[in-house]
XYZ file of C-alpha atoms in Angstrom:
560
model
C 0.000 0.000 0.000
C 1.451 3.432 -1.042
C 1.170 6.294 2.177
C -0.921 8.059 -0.666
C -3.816 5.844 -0.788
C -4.683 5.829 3.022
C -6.224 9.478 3.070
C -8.415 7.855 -0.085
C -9.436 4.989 2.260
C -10.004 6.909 5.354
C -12.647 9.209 3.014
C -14.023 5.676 1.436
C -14.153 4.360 5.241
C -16.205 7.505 6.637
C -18.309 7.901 4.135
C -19.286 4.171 4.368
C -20.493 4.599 7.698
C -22.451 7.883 6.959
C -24.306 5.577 4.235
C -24.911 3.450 7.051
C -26.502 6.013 9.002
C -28.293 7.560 6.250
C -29.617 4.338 4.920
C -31.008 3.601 8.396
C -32.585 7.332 8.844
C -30.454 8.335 11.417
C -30.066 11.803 8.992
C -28.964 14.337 11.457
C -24.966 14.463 12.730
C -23.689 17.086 15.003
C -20.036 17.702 14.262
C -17.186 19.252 16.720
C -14.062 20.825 14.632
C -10.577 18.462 14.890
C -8.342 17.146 12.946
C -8.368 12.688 13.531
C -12.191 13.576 12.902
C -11.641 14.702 9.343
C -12.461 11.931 7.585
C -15.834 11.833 9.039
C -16.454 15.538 8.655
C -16.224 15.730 5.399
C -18.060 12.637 4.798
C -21.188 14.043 6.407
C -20.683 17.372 4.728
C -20.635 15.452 1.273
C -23.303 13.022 1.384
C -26.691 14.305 0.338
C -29.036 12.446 2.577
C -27.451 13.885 5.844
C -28.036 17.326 7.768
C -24.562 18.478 9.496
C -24.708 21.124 12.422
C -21.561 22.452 14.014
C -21.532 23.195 17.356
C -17.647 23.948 18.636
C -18.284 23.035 22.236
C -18.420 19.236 22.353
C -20.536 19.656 25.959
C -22.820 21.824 23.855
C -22.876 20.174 20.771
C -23.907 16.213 22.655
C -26.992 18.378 24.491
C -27.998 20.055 21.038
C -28.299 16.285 19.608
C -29.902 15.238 22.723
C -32.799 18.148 22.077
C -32.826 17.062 18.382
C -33.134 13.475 19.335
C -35.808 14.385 21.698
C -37.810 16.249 19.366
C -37.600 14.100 16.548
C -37.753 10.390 18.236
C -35.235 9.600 15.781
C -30.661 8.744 16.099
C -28.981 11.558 16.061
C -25.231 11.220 15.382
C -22.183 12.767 17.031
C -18.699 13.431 15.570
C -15.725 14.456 17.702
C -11.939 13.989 17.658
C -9.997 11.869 19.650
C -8.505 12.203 23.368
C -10.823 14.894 26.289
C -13.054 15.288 23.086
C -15.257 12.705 23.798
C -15.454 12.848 26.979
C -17.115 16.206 27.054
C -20.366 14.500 25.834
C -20.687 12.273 29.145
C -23.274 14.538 30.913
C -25.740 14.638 27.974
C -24.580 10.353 27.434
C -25.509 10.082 31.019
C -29.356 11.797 30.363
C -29.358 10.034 26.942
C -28.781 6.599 28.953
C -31.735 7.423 31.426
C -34.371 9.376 29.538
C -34.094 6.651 26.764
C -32.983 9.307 23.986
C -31.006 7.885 20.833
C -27.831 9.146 20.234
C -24.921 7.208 18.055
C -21.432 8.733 19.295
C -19.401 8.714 16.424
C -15.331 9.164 18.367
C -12.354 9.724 16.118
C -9.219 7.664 17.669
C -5.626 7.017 16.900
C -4.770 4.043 15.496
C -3.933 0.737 17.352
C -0.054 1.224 17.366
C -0.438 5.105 18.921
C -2.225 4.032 22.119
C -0.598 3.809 25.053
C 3.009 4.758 23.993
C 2.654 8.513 24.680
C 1.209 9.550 21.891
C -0.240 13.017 21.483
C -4.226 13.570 22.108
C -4.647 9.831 23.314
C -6.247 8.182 25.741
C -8.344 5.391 26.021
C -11.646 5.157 24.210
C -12.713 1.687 24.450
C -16.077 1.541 26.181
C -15.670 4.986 27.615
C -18.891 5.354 28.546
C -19.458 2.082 30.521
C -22.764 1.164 30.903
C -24.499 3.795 29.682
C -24.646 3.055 26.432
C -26.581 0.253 24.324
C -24.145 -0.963 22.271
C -20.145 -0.028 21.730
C -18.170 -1.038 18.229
C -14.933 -0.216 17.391
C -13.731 -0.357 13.700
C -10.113 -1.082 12.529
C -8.097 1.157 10.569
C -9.925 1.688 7.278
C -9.888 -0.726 4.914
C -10.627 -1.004 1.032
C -13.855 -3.450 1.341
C -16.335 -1.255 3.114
C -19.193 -3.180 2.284
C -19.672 -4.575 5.815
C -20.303 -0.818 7.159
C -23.954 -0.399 6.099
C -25.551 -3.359 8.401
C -22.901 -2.407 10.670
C -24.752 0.774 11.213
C -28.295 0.175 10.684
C -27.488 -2.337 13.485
C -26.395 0.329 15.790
C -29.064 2.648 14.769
C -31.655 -0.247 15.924
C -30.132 -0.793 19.031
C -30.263 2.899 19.653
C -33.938 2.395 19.460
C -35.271 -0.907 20.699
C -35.422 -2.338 23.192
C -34.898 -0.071 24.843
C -34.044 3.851 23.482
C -30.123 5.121 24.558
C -26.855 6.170 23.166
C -24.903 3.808 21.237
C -21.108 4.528 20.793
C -18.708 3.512 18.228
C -14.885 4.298 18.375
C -12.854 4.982 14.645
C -9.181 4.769 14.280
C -7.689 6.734 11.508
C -4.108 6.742 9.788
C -2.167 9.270 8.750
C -2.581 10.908 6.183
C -6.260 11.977 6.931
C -7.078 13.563 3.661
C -6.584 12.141 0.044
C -5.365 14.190 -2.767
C -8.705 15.267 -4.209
C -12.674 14.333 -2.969
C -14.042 11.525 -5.020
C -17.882 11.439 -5.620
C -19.547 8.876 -4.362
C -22.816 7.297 -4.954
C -24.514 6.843 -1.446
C -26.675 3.252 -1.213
C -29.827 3.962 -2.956
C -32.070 1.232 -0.732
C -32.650 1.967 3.090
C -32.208 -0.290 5.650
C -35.798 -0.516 7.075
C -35.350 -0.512 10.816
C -38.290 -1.702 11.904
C -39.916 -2.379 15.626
C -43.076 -2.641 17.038
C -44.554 -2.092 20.247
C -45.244 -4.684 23.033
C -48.877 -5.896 23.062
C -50.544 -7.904 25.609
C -52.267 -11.279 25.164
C -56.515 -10.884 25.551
C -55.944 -12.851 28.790
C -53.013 -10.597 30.032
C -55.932 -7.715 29.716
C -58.762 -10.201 31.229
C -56.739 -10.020 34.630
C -55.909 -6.238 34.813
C -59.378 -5.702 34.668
C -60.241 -7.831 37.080
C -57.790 -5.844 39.748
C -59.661 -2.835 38.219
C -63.280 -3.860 38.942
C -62.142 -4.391 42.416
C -63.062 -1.055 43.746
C -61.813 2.711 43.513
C -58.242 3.734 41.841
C -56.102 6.298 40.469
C -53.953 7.017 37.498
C -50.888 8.797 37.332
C -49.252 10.481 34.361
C -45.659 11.101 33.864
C -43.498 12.157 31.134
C -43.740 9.742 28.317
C -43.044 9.654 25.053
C -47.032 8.859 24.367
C -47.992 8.261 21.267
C -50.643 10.500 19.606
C -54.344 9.772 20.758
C -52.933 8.438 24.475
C -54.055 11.951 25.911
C -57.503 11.399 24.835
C -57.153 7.170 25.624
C -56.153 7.426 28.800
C -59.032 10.107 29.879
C -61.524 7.950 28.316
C -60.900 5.347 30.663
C -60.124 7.642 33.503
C -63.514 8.972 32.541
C -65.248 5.078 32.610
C -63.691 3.962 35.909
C -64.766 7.689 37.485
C -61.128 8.316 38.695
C -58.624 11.541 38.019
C -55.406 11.692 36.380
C -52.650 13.358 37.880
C -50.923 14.776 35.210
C -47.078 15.859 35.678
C -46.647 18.786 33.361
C -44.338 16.733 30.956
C -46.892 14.191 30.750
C -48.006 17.069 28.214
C -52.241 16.488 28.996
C -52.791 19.371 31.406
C -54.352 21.260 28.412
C -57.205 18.824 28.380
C -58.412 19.715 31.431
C -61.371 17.577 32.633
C -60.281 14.630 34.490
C -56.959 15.481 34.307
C -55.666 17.445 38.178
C -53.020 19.632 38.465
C -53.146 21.225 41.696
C -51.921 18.134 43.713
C -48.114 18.911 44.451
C -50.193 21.266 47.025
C -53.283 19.406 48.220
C -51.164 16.044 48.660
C -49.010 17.689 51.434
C -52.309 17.392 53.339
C -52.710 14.069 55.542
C -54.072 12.022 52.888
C -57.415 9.655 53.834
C -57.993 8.659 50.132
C -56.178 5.548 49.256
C -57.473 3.829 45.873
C -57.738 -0.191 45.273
C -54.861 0.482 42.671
C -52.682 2.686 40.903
C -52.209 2.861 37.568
C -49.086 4.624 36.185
C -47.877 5.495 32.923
C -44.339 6.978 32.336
C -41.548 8.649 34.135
C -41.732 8.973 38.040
C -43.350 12.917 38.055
C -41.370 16.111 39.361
C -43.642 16.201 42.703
C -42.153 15.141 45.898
C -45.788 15.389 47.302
C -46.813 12.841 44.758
C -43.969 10.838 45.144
C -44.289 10.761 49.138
C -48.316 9.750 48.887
C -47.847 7.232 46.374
C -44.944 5.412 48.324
C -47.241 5.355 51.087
C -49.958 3.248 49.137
C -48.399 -0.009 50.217
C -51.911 -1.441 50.567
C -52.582 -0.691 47.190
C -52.523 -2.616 43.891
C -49.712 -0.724 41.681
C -49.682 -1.146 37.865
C -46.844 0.043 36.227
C -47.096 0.834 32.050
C -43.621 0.953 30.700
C -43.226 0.656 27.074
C -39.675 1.327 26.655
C -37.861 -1.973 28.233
C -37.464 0.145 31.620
C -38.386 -0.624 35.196
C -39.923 2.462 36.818
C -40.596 1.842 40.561
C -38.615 3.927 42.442
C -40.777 2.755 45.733
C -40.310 -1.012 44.837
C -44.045 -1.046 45.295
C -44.717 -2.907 41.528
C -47.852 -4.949 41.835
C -47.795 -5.506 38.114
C -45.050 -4.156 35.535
C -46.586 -4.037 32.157
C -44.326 -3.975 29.666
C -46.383 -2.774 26.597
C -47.716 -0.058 24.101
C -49.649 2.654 26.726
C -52.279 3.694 23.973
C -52.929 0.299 22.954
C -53.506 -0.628 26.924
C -55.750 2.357 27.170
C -58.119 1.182 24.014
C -58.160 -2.416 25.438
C -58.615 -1.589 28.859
C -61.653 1.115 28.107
C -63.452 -1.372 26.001
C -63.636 -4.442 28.895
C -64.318 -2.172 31.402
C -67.767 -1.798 32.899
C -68.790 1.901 33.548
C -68.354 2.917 37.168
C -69.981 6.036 39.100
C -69.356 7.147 42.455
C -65.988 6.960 42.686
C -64.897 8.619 46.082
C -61.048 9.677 44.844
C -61.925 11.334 41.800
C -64.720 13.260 44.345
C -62.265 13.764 46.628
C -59.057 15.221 44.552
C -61.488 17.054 42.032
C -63.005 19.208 45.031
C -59.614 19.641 46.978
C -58.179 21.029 42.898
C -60.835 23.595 43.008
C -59.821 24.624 46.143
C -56.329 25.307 45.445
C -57.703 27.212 42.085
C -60.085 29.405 44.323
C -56.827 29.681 46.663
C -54.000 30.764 43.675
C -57.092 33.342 42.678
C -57.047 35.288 46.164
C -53.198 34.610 47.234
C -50.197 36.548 46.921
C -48.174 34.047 44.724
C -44.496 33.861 43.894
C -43.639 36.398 41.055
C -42.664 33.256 38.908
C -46.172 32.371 38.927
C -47.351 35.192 36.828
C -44.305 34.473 34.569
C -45.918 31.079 33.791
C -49.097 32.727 33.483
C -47.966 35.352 30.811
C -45.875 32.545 29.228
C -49.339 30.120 28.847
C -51.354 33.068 28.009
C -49.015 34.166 25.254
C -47.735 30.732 23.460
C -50.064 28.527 21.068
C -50.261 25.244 19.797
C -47.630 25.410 17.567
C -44.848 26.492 20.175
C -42.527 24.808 22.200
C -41.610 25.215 25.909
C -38.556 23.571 27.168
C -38.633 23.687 31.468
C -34.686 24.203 32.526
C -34.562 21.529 36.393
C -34.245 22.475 39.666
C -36.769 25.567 40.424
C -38.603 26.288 37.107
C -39.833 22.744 36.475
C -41.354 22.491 39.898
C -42.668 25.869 39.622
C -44.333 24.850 36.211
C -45.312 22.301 38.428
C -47.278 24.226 40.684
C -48.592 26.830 38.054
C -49.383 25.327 34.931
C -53.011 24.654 35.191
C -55.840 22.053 34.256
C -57.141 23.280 31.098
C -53.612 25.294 30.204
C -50.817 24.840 28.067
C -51.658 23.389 24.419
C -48.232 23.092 23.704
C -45.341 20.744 23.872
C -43.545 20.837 27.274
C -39.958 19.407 27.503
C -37.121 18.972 30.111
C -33.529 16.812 30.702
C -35.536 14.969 33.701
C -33.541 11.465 32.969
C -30.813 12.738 35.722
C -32.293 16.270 36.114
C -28.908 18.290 35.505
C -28.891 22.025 35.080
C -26.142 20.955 32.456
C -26.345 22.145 29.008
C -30.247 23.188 29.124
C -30.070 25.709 26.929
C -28.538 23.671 24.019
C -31.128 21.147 24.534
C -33.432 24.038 23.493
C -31.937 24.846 20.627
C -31.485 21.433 19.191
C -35.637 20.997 20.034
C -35.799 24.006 17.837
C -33.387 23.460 14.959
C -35.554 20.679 13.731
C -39.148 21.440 14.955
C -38.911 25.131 12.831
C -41.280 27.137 15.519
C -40.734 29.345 18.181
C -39.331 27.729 21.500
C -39.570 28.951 24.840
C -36.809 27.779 27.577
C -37.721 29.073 31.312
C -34.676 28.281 33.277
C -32.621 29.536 36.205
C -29.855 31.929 36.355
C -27.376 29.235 37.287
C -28.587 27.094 34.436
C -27.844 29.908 31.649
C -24.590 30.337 33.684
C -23.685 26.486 33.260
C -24.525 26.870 29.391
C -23.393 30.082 28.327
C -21.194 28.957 25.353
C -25.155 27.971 23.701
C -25.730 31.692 23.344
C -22.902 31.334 20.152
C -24.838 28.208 18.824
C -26.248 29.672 15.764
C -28.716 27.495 13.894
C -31.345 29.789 12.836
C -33.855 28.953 15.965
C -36.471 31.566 17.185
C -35.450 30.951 20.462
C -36.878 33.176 23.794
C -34.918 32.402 26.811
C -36.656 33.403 30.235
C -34.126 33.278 32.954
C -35.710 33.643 36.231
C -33.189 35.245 38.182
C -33.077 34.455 42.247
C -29.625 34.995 43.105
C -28.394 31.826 43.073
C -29.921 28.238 43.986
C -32.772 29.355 45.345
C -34.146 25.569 45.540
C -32.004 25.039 48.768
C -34.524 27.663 50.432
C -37.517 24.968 50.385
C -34.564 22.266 52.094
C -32.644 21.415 54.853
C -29.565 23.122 54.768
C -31.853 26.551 54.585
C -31.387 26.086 58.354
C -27.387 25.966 58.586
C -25.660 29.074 59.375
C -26.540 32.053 57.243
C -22.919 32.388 55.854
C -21.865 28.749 55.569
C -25.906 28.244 53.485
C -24.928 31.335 51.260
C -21.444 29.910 50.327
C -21.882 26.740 49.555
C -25.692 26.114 48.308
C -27.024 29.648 47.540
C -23.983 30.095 45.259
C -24.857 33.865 43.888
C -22.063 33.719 40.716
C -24.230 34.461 37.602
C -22.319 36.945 35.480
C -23.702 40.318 33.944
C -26.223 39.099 31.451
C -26.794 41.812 29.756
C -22.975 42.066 29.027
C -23.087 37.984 27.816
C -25.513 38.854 25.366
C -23.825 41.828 24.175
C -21.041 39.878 23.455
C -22.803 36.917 21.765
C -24.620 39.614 19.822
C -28.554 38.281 21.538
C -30.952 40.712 22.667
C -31.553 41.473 26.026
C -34.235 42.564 28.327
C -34.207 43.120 32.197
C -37.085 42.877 34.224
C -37.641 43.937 37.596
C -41.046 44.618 37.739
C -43.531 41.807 36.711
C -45.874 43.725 35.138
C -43.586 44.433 31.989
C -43.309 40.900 31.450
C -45.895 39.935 29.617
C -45.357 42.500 26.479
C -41.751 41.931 26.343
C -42.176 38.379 26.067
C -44.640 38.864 23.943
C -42.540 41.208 20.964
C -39.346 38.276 22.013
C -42.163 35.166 20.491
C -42.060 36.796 16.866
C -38.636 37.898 16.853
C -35.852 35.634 15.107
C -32.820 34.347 16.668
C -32.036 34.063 20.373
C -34.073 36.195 22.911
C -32.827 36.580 26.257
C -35.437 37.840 29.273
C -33.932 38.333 32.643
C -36.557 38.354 35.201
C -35.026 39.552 38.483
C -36.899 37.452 41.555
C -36.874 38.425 44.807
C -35.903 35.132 46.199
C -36.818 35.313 49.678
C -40.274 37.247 48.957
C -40.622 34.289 46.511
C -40.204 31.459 49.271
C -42.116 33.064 51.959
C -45.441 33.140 48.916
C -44.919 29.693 48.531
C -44.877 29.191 52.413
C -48.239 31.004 52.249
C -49.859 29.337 49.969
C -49.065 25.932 50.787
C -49.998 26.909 54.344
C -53.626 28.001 53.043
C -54.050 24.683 51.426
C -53.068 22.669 53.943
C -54.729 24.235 57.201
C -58.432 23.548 55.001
């Protein structure tokens, strides 16, 4: 082999496994710049069946194809080079892993004979991400028969999605020289590789028996955040509707908007002493964002728990499982509803629906946090066809609280797999670089300040970013260590370091707007909706005035 021809097969090699990809519909590749990543780069810039972004921070970039993944459903690739390069993408690997989200890492590497000899830019990349990812493949030093790389890929791609959903990660050496001479033009595969899976169905007498525990006397069902497939929302109400029981809805659950059955208001009327404990429990998705929910249901020992996952996962955080259904919710829904006998007089649903209408008559006459009429503007103001993405830690548990029965007809998204405050903002953005609408992200200031390099990501998304600024982590106020000494609670927890944010967005070129009273919220935001590009709304929050409303308010449910 002449040195000359190895650039030639490195191109032959990466474009191979692009074709792959492609053929598979995994169409979407986020690239970081390098140099052992070449061959790949230029790969995915030249075939015509994928869509490259570049995103320079590797951190950034893995969250921007988390938030494209997310949105879409579909693999979304990742190309970095070799040595720390990779291992920027752990945190959004890590989320991937747990909220099920496809992602195929793509990691440039030095050949065999560079590793572990001292070689510049090296380290070791086998299985560098341990457990958390589905599948891990490493490929030798190109060769000239490439025809093995399509099923190589459209294998990966599968086992991104099923089973069960995740990251899948596989490692490319390259020889020197990267490039060849000149940029040959090849033909990608014309014939896809159909990657096809279905969802888990249950057997008629599989169904016979969950209706039987169902018939047994009063229950309760329990949304959290899915993905559902269209028509669950209105599935799952039906039958909520037949067995004359609510739905507590976590706001990612996305079925608040349908109001009805569906209860919102129980993060504060479950930190009452609760008397109403169902037959069974029926949940469907994620464990929600409310502690209050969390602490009644793992308190419903004497109940019969039935546990919908669809995804290959095992969600029982309270090791309470009665039944673990592993199968398609909708389908469940449909099967359930039409074996089920119509029930009235169902004492929960009684129970919960007047204790909801409390807390609304309650929000109407209280003095609530100032983030409350945030989310109020924000509902008011959005439609449909918008997006809001929920940054962790305060604002999802203040959406929580505040987005309403009946509210919100609108996708709501969030990185709850591990919950980070972690590269938020480019999750946004990748949500919005392939949905085409105008997205919404209401985070925290220490979220924006853990993301900050997203404010350069420029992919053309109408993006209005509502940072609710408290000073810090203003979470820590509603636990323990709010109780510690003043000083030592401020230092460590509280953690006031946001930067000037006006001055950020200056120098990323983004417009700003500072708030400080409330009241000019609502047409600021409004004008930021319509506008193009990045949008940034700092909402200064009086932290402690903030708390003590929440105090109040909770107290006022609670002493009814």
């Amino acid at each position: 082999m002449e040195q000359s021809d190895q650039g030639m097969r490195n191109y032959r090699w990466a474009f191979g496994v692009m074709d792959g990809l492609a053929c598979a519909k995994c169409c979407h590749v986020v690239i970081s710049p390098g140099a052992r990543s070449t061959p790949l780069v230029l790969a995915a810039h030249n075939h015509p069946n994928m869509t490259t972004h570049v995103i320079l921070d590797e951190r950034s970039a893995a969250f921007f194809a988390l938030g494209l993944a997310k949105s879409t459903g579909l693999p979304v690739a990742l190309v970095c080079t070799s040595g720390t390069a990779p291992a920027h993408w752990h945190p959004a690997v890590l989320e991937a892993d747990a909220a099920r989200i496809p992602l195929v890492l793509l990691s440039a590497d030095r050949p065999p004979e560079l590793r572990g000899c001292g070689a510049n830019q090296t380290t070791d990349q086998i299985k560098l991400f341990g457990a958390a990812v589905r599948a891990f493949s490493e490929l030798p030093p190109a060769e000239d028969d490439c025809t093995h790389l399509v099923p190589l890929c459209a294998r990966l791609v599968k086992q991104s999605l099923f089973p069960k959903a995740g990251p899948v990660h596989l490692n490319l050496s390259f020889r020197e020289p990267l490039l060849p001479s000149s940029i040959p033009q090849l033909v990608p595969r014309k014939n896809a590789v159909q990657v096809k899976h279905s969802h888990m169905v249950l057997q008629d007498e599989q169904i016979h028996d969950l209706v039987q525990v169902m018939e047994q006397g009063d229950g309760l069902i329990v949304c959290g955040e899915g993905p559902f497939d269209v028509g669950f929302g209105e599935a799952v109400c039906q039958l909520a509707e037949r067995c004359d029981v609510p739905v507590l809805a976590d706001p990612l659950a996305n079925l608040r908007s349908r109001g009805g059955r569906v209860l919102s208001c129980y993060d504060a009327f479950l930190k009452n002493e609760q008397t109403a404990h169902p037959r069974w429990v029926l949940r469907f998705g994620a464990q929600p964002v409310s502690k209050s929910l969390g602490l009644y249901l793992s308190g419903l020992s004497d109940s019969h728990h039935l546990v919908v996952d669809g995804g290959g996962g095992w969600s029982d955080p309270f090791g309470l499982v009665d039944d673990m259904i592993q199968c398609d919710p909708l389908d469940l829904c449909l099967r359930l509803f039409a074996q089920l006998s119509p029930r009235s007089g169902g004492q929960i649903w009684q129970t919960f629906s007047a204790q909801e209408q409390r807390c609304l008559n309650i929000q109407k006459e209280a003095v609530l946090p100032q983030e409350a009429e945030i989310i109020q503007s924000i509902v008011q103001k959005m439609d449909a066809e918008n997006i809001l993405f929920c940054g962790n830690s305060t604002p999802i548990r203040l959406l929580d609280s505040f987005l309403n029965s009946g509210q919100g007809a609108f996708d709501v998204l969030c990185n709850r797999g591990l919950s980070g405050i972690e590269g938020n903002i480019s999750t946004a953005l990748g949500v919005g670089a392939v949905r085409k609408t105008s997205v919404v992200a209401l985070v925290g200031d220490l979220t924006l300040t853990h993301d900050i390099s997203a404010l350069g990501i420029d992919e053309g998304v109408n993006l209005t970013l509502v940072v609710l600024n408290n000073g810090g982590g203003g979470i820590f106020e509603y636990l323990a260590q709010a109780n510690l000494d003043p000083d030592c609670f401020e230092r460590y927890w509280i953690t006031p370091s946001a930067p000037d944010f006006a001055q950020v967005a200056q120098g990323y070129g983004r417009a700003y707007y500072k708030i400080e009273d409330i009241k000019d919220f609502s047409d600021v935001f409004q004008a930021c909706l319509t506008n193009a590009g990045i949008d940034l709304i700092e909402v200064v929050i009086d932290r402690k005035q903030s708390t003590a409303a929440h105090k109040a308010y909770w107290q006022a449910v609670t002493q009814g």
